[in-house]
Short mmCIF file of C-alpha atoms and ligand atoms in Angstrom, two decimals:
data_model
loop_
_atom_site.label_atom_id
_atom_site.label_comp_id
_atom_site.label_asym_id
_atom_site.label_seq_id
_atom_site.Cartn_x
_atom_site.Cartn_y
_atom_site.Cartn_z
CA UNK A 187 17.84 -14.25 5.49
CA UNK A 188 17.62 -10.33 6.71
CA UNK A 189 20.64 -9.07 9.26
CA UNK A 190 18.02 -7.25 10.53
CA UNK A 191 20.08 -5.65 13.23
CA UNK A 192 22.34 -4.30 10.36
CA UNK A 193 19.24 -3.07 8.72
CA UNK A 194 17.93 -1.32 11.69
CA UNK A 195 20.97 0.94 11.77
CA UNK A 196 20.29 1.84 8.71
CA UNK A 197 17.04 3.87 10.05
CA UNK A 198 17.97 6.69 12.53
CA UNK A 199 14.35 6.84 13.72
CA UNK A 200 14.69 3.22 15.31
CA UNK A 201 17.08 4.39 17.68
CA UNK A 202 14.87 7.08 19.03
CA UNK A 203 13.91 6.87 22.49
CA UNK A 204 10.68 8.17 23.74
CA UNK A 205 8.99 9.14 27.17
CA UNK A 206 11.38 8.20 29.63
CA UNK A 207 13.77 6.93 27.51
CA UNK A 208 12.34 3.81 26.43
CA UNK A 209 13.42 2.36 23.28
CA UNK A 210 10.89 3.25 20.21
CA UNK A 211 9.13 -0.04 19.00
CA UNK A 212 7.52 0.79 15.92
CA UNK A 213 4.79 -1.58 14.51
CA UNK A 214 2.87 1.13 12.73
CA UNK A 215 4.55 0.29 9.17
CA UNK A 216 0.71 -0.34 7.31
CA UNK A 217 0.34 2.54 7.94
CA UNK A 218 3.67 4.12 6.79
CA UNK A 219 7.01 2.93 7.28
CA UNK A 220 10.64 4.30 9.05
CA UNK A 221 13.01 5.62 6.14
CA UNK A 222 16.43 4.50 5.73
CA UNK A 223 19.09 6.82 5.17
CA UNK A 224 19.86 6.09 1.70
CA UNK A 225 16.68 7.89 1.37
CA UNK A 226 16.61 10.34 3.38
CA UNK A 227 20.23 10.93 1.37
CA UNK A 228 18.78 11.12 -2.05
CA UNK A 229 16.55 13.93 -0.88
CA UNK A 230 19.36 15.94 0.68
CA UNK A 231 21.64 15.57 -2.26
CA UNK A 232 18.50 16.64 -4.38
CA UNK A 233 18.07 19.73 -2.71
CA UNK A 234 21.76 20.25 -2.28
CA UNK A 235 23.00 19.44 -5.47
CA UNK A 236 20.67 19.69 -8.55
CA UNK A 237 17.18 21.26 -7.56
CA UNK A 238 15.40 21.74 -10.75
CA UNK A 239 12.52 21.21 -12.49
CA UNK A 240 12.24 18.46 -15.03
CA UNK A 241 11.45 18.27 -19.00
CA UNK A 242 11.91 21.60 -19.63
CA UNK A 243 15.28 23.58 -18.97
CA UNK A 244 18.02 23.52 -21.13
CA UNK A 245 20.78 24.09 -18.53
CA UNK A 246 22.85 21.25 -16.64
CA UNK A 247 21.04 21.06 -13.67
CA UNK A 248 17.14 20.50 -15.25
CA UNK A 249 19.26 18.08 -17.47
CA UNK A 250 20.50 16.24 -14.22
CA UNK A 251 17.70 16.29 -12.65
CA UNK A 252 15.36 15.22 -15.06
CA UNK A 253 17.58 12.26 -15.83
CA UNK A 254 17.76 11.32 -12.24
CA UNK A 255 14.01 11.73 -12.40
CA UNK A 256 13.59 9.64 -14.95
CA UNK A 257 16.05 6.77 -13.59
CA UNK A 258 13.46 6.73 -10.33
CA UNK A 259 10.96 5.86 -12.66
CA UNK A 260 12.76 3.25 -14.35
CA UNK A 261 13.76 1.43 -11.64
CA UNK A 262 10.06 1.75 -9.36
CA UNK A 263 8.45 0.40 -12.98
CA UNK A 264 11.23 -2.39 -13.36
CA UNK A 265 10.40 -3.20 -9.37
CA UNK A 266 6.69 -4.21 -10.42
CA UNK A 267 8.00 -5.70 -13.70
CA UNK A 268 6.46 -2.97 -15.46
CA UNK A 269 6.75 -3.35 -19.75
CA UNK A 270 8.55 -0.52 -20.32
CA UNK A 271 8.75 2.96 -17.81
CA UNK A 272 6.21 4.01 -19.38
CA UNK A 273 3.51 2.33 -17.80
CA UNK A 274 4.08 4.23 -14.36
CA UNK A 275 2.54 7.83 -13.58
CA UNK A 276 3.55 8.89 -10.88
CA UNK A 277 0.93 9.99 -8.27
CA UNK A 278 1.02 10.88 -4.44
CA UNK A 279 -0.30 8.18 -3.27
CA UNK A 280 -2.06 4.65 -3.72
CA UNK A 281 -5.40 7.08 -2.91
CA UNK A 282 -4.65 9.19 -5.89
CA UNK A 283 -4.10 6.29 -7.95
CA UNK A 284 -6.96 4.61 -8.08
CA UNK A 285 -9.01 8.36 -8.09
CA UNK A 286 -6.71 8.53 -11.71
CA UNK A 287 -8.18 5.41 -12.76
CA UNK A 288 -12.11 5.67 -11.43
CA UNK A 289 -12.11 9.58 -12.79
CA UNK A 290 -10.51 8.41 -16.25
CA UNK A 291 -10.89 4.85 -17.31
CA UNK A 292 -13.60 4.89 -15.32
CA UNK A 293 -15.85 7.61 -16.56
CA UNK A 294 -15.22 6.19 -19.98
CA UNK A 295 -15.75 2.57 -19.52
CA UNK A 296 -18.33 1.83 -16.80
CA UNK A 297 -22.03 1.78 -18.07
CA UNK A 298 -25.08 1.35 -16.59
CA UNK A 299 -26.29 -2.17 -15.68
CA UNK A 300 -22.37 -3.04 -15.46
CA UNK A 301 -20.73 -4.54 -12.01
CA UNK A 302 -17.56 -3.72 -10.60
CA UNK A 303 -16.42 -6.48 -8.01
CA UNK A 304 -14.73 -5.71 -4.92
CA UNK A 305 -13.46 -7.88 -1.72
CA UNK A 306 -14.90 -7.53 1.47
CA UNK A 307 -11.02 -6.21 2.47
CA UNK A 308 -11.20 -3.08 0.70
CA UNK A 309 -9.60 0.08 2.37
CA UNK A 310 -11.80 3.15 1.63
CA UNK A 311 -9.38 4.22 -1.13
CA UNK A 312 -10.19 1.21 -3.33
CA UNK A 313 -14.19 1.43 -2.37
CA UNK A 314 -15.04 5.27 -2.40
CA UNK A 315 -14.17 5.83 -5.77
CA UNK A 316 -16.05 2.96 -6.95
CA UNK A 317 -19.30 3.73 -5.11
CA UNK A 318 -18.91 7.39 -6.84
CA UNK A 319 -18.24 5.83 -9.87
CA UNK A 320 -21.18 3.28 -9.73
CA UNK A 321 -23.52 6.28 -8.70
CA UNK A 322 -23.10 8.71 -11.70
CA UNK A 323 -22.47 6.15 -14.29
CA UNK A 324 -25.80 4.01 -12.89
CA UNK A 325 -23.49 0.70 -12.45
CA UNK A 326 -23.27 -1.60 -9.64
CA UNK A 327 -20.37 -2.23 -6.62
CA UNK A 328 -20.61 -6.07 -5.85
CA UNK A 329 -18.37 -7.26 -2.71
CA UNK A 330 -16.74 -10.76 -2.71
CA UNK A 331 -16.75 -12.29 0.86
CA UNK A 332 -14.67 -13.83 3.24
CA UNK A 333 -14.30 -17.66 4.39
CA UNK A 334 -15.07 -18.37 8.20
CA UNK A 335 -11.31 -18.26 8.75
CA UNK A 336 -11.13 -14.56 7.06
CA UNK A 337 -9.58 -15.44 3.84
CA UNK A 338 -11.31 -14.77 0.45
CA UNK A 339 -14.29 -17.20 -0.88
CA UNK A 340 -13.17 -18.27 -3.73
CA UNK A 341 -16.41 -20.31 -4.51
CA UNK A 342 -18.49 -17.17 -4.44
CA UNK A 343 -16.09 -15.13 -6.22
CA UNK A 344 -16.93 -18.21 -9.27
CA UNK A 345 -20.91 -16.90 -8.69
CA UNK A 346 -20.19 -13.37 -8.60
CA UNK A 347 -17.84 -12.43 -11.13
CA UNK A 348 -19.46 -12.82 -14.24
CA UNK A 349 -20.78 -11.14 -17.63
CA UNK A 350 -21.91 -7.96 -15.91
CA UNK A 351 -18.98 -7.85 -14.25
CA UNK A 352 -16.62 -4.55 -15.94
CA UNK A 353 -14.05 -3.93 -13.68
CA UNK A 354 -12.21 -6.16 -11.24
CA UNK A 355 -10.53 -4.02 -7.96
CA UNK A 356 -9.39 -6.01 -5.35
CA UNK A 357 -6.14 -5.34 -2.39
CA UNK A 358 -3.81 -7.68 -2.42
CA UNK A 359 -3.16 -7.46 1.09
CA UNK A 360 -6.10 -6.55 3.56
CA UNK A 361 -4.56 -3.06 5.53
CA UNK A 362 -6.85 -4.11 8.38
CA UNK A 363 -6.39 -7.77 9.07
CA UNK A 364 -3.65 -9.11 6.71
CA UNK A 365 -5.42 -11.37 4.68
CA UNK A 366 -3.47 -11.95 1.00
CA UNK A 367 -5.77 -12.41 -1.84
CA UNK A 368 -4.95 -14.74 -4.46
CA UNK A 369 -5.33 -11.60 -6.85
CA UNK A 370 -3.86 -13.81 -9.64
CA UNK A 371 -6.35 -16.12 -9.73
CA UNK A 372 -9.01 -13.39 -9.21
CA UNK A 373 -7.80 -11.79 -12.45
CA UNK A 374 -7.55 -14.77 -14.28
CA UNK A 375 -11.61 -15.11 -13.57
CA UNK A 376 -12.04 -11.87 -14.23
CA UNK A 377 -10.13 -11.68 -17.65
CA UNK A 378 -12.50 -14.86 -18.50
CA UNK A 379 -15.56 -12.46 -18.27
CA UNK A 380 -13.54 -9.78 -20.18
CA UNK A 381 -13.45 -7.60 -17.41
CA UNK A 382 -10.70 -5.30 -16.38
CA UNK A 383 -8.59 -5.37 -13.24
CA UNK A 384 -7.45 -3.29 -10.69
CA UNK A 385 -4.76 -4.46 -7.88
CA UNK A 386 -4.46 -2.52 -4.86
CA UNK A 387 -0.41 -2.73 -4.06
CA UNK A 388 -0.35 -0.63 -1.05
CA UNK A 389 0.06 -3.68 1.47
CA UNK A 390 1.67 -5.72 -1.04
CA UNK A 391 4.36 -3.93 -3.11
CA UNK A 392 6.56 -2.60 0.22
CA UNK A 393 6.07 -6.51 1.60
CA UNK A 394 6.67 -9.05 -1.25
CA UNK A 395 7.60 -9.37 -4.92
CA UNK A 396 4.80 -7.71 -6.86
CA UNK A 397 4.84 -8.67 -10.74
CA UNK A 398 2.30 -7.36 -12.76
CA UNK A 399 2.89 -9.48 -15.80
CA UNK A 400 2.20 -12.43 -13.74
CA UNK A 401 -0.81 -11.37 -12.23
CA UNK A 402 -1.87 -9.45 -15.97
CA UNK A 403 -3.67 -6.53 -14.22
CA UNK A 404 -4.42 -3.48 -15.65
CA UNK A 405 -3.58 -1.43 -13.07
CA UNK A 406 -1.89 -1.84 -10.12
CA UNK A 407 -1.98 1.37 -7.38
CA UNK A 408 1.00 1.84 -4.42
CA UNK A 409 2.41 4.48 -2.35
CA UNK A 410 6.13 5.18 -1.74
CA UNK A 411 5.87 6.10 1.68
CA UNK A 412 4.88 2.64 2.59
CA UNK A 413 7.59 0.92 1.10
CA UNK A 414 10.51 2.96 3.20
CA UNK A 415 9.91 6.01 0.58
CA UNK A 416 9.27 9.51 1.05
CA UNK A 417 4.95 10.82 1.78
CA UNK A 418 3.47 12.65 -1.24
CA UNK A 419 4.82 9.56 -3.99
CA UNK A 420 3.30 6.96 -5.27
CA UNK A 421 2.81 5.11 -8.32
CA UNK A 422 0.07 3.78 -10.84
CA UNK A 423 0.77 1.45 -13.68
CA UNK A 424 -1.27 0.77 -16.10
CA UNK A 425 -0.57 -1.50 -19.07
CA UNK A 426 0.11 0.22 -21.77
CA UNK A 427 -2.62 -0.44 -24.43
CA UNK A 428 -4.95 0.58 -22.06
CA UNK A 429 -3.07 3.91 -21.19
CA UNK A 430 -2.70 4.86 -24.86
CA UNK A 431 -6.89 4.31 -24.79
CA UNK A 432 -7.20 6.64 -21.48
CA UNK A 433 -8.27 10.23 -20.98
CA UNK A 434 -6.12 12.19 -18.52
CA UNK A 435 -7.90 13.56 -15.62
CA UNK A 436 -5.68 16.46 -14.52
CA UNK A 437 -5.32 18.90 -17.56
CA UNK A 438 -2.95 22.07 -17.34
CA UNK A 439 1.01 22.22 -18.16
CA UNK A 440 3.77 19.57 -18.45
CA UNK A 441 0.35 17.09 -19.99
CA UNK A 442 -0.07 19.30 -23.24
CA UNK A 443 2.16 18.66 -26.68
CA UNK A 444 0.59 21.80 -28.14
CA UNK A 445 -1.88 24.19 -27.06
CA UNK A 446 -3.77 27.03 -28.59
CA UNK A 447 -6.65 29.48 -27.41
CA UNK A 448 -9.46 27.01 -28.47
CA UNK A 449 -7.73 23.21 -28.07
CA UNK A 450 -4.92 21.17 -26.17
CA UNK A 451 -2.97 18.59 -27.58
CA UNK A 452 -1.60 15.92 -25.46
CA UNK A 453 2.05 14.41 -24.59
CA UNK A 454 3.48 11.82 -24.64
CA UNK A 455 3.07 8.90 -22.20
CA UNK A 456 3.40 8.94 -19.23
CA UNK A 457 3.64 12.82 -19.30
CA UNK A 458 -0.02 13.14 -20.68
CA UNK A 459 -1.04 11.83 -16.70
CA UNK A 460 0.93 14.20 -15.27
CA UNK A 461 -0.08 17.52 -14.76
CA UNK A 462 2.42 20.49 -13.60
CA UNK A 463 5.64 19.64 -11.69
CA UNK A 464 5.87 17.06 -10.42
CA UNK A 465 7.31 15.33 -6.86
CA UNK A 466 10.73 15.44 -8.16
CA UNK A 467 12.57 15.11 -4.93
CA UNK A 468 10.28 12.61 -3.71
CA UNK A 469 10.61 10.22 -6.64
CA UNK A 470 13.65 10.42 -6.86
CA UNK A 471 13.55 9.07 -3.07
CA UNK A 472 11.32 6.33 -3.85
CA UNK A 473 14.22 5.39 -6.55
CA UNK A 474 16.55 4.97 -3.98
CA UNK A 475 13.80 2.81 -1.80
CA UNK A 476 13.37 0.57 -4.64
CA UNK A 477 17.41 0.38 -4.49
CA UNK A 478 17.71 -0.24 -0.96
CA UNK A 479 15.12 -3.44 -1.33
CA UNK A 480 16.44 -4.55 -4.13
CA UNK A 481 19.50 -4.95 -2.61
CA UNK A 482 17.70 -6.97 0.45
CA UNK A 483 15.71 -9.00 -1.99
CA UNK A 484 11.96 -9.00 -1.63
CA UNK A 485 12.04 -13.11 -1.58
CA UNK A 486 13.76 -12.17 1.65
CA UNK A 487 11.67 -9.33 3.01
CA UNK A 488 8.26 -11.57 2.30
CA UNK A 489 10.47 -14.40 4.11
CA UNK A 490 11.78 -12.34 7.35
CA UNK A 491 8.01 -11.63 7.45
CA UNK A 492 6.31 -14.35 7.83
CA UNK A 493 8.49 -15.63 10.05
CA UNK A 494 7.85 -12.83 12.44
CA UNK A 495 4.57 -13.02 11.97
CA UNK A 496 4.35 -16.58 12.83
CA UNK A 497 6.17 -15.70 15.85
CA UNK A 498 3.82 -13.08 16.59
CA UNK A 499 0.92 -15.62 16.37
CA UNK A 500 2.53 -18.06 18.58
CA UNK A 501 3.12 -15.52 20.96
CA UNK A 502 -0.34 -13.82 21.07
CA UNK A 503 -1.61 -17.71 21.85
CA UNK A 504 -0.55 -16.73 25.76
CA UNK A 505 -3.46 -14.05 25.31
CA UNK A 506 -6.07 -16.24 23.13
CA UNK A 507 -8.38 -16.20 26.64
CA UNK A 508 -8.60 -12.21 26.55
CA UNK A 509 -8.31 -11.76 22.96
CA UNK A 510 -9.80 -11.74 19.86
CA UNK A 511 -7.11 -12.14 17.39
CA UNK A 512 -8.31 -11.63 13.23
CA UNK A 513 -6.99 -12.74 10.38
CA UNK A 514 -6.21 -15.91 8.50
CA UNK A 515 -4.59 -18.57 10.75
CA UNK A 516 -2.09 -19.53 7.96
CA UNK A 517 0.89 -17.07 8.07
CA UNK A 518 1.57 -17.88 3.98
CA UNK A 519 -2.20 -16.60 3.66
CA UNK A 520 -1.20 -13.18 5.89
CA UNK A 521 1.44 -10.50 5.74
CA UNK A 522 2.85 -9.22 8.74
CA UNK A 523 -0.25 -7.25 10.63
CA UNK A 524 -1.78 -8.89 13.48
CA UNK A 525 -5.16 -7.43 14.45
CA UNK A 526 -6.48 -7.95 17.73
CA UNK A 527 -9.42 -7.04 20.16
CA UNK A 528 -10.61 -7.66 23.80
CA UNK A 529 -14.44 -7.53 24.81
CA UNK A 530 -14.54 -5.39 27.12
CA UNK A 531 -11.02 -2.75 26.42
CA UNK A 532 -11.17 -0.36 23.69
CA UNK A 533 -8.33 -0.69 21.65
CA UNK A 534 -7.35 3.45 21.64
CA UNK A 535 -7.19 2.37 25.64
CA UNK A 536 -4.89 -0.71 24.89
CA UNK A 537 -3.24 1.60 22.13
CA UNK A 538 -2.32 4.88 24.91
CA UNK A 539 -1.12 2.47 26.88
CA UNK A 540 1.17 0.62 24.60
CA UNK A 541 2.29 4.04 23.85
CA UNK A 542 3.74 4.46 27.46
CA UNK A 543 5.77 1.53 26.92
CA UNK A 544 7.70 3.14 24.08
CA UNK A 545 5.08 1.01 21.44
CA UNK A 546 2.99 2.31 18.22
CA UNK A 547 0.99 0.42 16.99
CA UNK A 548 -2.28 1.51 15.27
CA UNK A 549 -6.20 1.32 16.89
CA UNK A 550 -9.48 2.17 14.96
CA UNK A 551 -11.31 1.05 11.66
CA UNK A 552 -8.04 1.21 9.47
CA UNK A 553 -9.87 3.18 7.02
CA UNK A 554 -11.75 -0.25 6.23
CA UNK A 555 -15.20 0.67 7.86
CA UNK A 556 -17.31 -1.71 6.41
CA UNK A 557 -14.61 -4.65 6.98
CA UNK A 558 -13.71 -3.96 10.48
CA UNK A 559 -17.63 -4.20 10.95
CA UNK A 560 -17.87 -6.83 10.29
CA UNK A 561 -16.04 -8.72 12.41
CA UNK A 562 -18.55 -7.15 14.92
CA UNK A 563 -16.36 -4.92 16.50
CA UNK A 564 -16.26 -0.76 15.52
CA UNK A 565 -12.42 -0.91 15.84
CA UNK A 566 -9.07 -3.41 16.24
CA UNK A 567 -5.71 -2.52 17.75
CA UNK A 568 -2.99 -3.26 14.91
CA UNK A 569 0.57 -4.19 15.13
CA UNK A 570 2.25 -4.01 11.66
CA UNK A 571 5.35 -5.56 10.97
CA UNK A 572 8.60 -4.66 8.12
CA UNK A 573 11.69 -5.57 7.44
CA UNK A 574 12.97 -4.03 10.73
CA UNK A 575 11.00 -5.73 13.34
CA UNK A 576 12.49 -8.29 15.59
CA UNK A 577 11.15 -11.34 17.60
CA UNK A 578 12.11 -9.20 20.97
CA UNK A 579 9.43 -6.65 19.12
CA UNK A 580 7.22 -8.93 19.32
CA UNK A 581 7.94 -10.29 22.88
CA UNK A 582 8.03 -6.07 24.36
CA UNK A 583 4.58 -6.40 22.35
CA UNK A 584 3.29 -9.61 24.76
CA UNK A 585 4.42 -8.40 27.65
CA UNK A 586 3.09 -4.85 27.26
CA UNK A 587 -0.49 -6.33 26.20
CA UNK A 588 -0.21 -8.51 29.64
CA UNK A 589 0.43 -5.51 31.75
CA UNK A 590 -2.24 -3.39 29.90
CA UNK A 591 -4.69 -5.99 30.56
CA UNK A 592 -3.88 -6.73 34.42
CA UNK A 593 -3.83 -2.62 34.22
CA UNK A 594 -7.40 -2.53 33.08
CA UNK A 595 -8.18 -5.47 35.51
CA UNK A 596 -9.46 -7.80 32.98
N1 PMP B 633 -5.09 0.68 0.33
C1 PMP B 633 -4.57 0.01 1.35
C2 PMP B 633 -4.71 -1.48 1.40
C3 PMP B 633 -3.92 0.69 2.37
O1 PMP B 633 -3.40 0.04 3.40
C4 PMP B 633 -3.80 2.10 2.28
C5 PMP B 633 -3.12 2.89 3.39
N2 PMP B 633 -3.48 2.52 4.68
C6 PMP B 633 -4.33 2.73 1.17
C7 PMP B 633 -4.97 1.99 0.21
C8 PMP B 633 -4.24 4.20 1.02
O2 PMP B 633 -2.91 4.60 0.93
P1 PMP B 633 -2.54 6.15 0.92
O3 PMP B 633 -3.12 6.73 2.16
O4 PMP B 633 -1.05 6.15 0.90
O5 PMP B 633 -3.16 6.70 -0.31
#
């Protein structure tokens, strides 16, 4: 079990008071979450002690820094239960991930008449790309649906993923109403057709232990700043036979082994992915993210969290008359974001005056358009929950909704 009131000293930011000096809820973490100050730390002592840049300098600080550099890696790839280090590039974001992916693998492996599969779930970040992709290289984006009760159809995920089918990209955790795809079992169909697979992490890595030998995906996209890291990190694996097959997509310095006027060779892996300098400092941070979960145990983040969310559920039943609450009803089928919606309030109006109370959460189409659509609505307010929330979170979160409501005289 979390100490979660030791944990939230930990995060300066949570003892922040705002307007009139009310306490700062924050259940805005989907969309990126407080930092501890391990982290913020490991930046500081960066910049303090041993700014650099990596791979190339022969004096003691390059040295130290690229070995701290390095170690960051080592640890984020051992997080996902990586193969070997190797299989993470670094990238800025889960966004830039799977760009690396559709712009590389992609170019060179999707052909016309072929289908690449995607939920219903998807954030714009794991559908844009495709739709580009599917455009230029005259292929096909096919969309698994949900069930009544909002988790994945499984039985027309049998009907739809089959021998056209190239490439597999599914979340793992829907950004906009929770939902957990059984991504495992997914892949497993998808393998069966020979297809490849993609895993969205960025609701699923920060949240819950993320393996990607277990799932056998071949590429699995997250972002640091989610998972108490620094912005402008994030990570891509990609198992390693099918790196050593893939064309980088950023060319320049740091990539090349040897270059002359007419022709570029390229480095080694991971290097080869990574063009110029990199987001030393940043990494580095994520490192000591990783670290700082590690040390909680992600059995016991995914556990604190459904908890809470079940709590959350229970709670939002005193509101089931005004609202519309999404998502599955089973909290081991959800992780810890409650979307909601009333009739006749638009949620930026529920979200402003939330706000007031000293309470972000998040209102709009969660960069899932096409999803939030469809539950017939053109936005949800979102409360997103980590390892720092508490069940009196939850309650402020009640009570504020109540008042909003009588506020708007509905
Ligand atoms: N996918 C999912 C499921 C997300 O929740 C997000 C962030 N909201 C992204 C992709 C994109 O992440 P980023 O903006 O860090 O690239």
């Amino acid at each position: 079990m979390l100490d979660v009131m030791k944990i939230r000293e930990d995060f300066p930011v949570l003892s922040k008071k705002v307007y009139d000096g009310k306490p700062l809820v924050w259940l805005d973490s989907a969309a990126t979450s407080q930092k501890p100050r391990r982290v913020i730390q490991a930046l500081v002592d960066y910049y303090e002690g041993y700014n650099a840049n990596v791979h190339r300098g022969v004096h003691a600080l390059s040295m130290e820094s690229t070995e701290r550099y390095e170690d960051a890696r080592a640890k984020v790839a051992g997080f996902i239960n990586a193969e070997s280090p190797e299989s993470l590039i670094w990238t800025r974001n889960t966004t830039e991930a799977i760009n690396v992916v559709a712009n590389s693998w992609g170019e060179d492996n999707i052909k016309p008449g072929d289908e690449i599969v995607v939920t219903a779930l998807e954030h714009h970040s794991n559908l844009v790309p495709w739709q580009q992709v599917a455009r230029k290289r005259g292929a096909k984006v096919r969309i698994l649906p949900l069930t009544d009760d909002h988790t994945l159809d499984m039985d027309a995920a049998e009907s739809i993923i089959g021998p056209r089918t190239r490439l597999l990209a599914a979340t793992q955790v829907s950004n906009s109403i929770g939902t957990i795809v059984p991504v495992k079992e997914l892949a497993k169909k998808a393998r069966a057709v020979g297809a490849a697979v993609l895993i969205d992490g960025a609701q699923s890595v920060p949240h819950m232990p993320v393996d990607v030998q277990d799932i056998d995906c071949d590429f699995l996209a997250f972002s640091g700043h989610k998972m108490l890291g620094p912005t402008g990190i994030g990570g891509l694996y990609v198992k390693r036979d099918v790196l050593e097959r893939m064309n980088p997509f950023l060319t320049g310095g740091e990539m090349v082994l040897a270059v002359s006027y007419e022709d570029a060779t390229w480095n080694e892996l991971p290097m080869r992915f990574e063009a110029g300098t990199p987001n030393i400092a940043d990494a580095i941070g994520l490192g000591a993210a990783v670290d700082y979960l590690q040390d909680l145990g992600m059995e016991n983040v995914r556990d604190h969290e459904i908890a809470l969310t079940k709590y959350a559920l229970d709670a939002f039943k005193e509101l089931e008359e005004e609202l519309d609450v999404h998502g599955p009803k089973d909290t081991v089928m959800r992780g810890g974001i409650v979307s909601f919606h009333h009739p006749d309030v638009h949620p930026h109006d529920l979200g402003t005056v939330l706000d007031r109370q000293g309470i972000a959460i998040r209102t709009g189409h969660h960069c899932a358009m096409p999803m939030v659509q469809s539950l017939g609505v053109a936005a949800t307010a979102r409360a997103s929950m980590y390892l720092y929330n508490t069940e009196e979170e939850v309650d402020m979160l009640v009570d504020a909704l109540k008042e909003a409501l009588r506020y708007f005289r509905v």
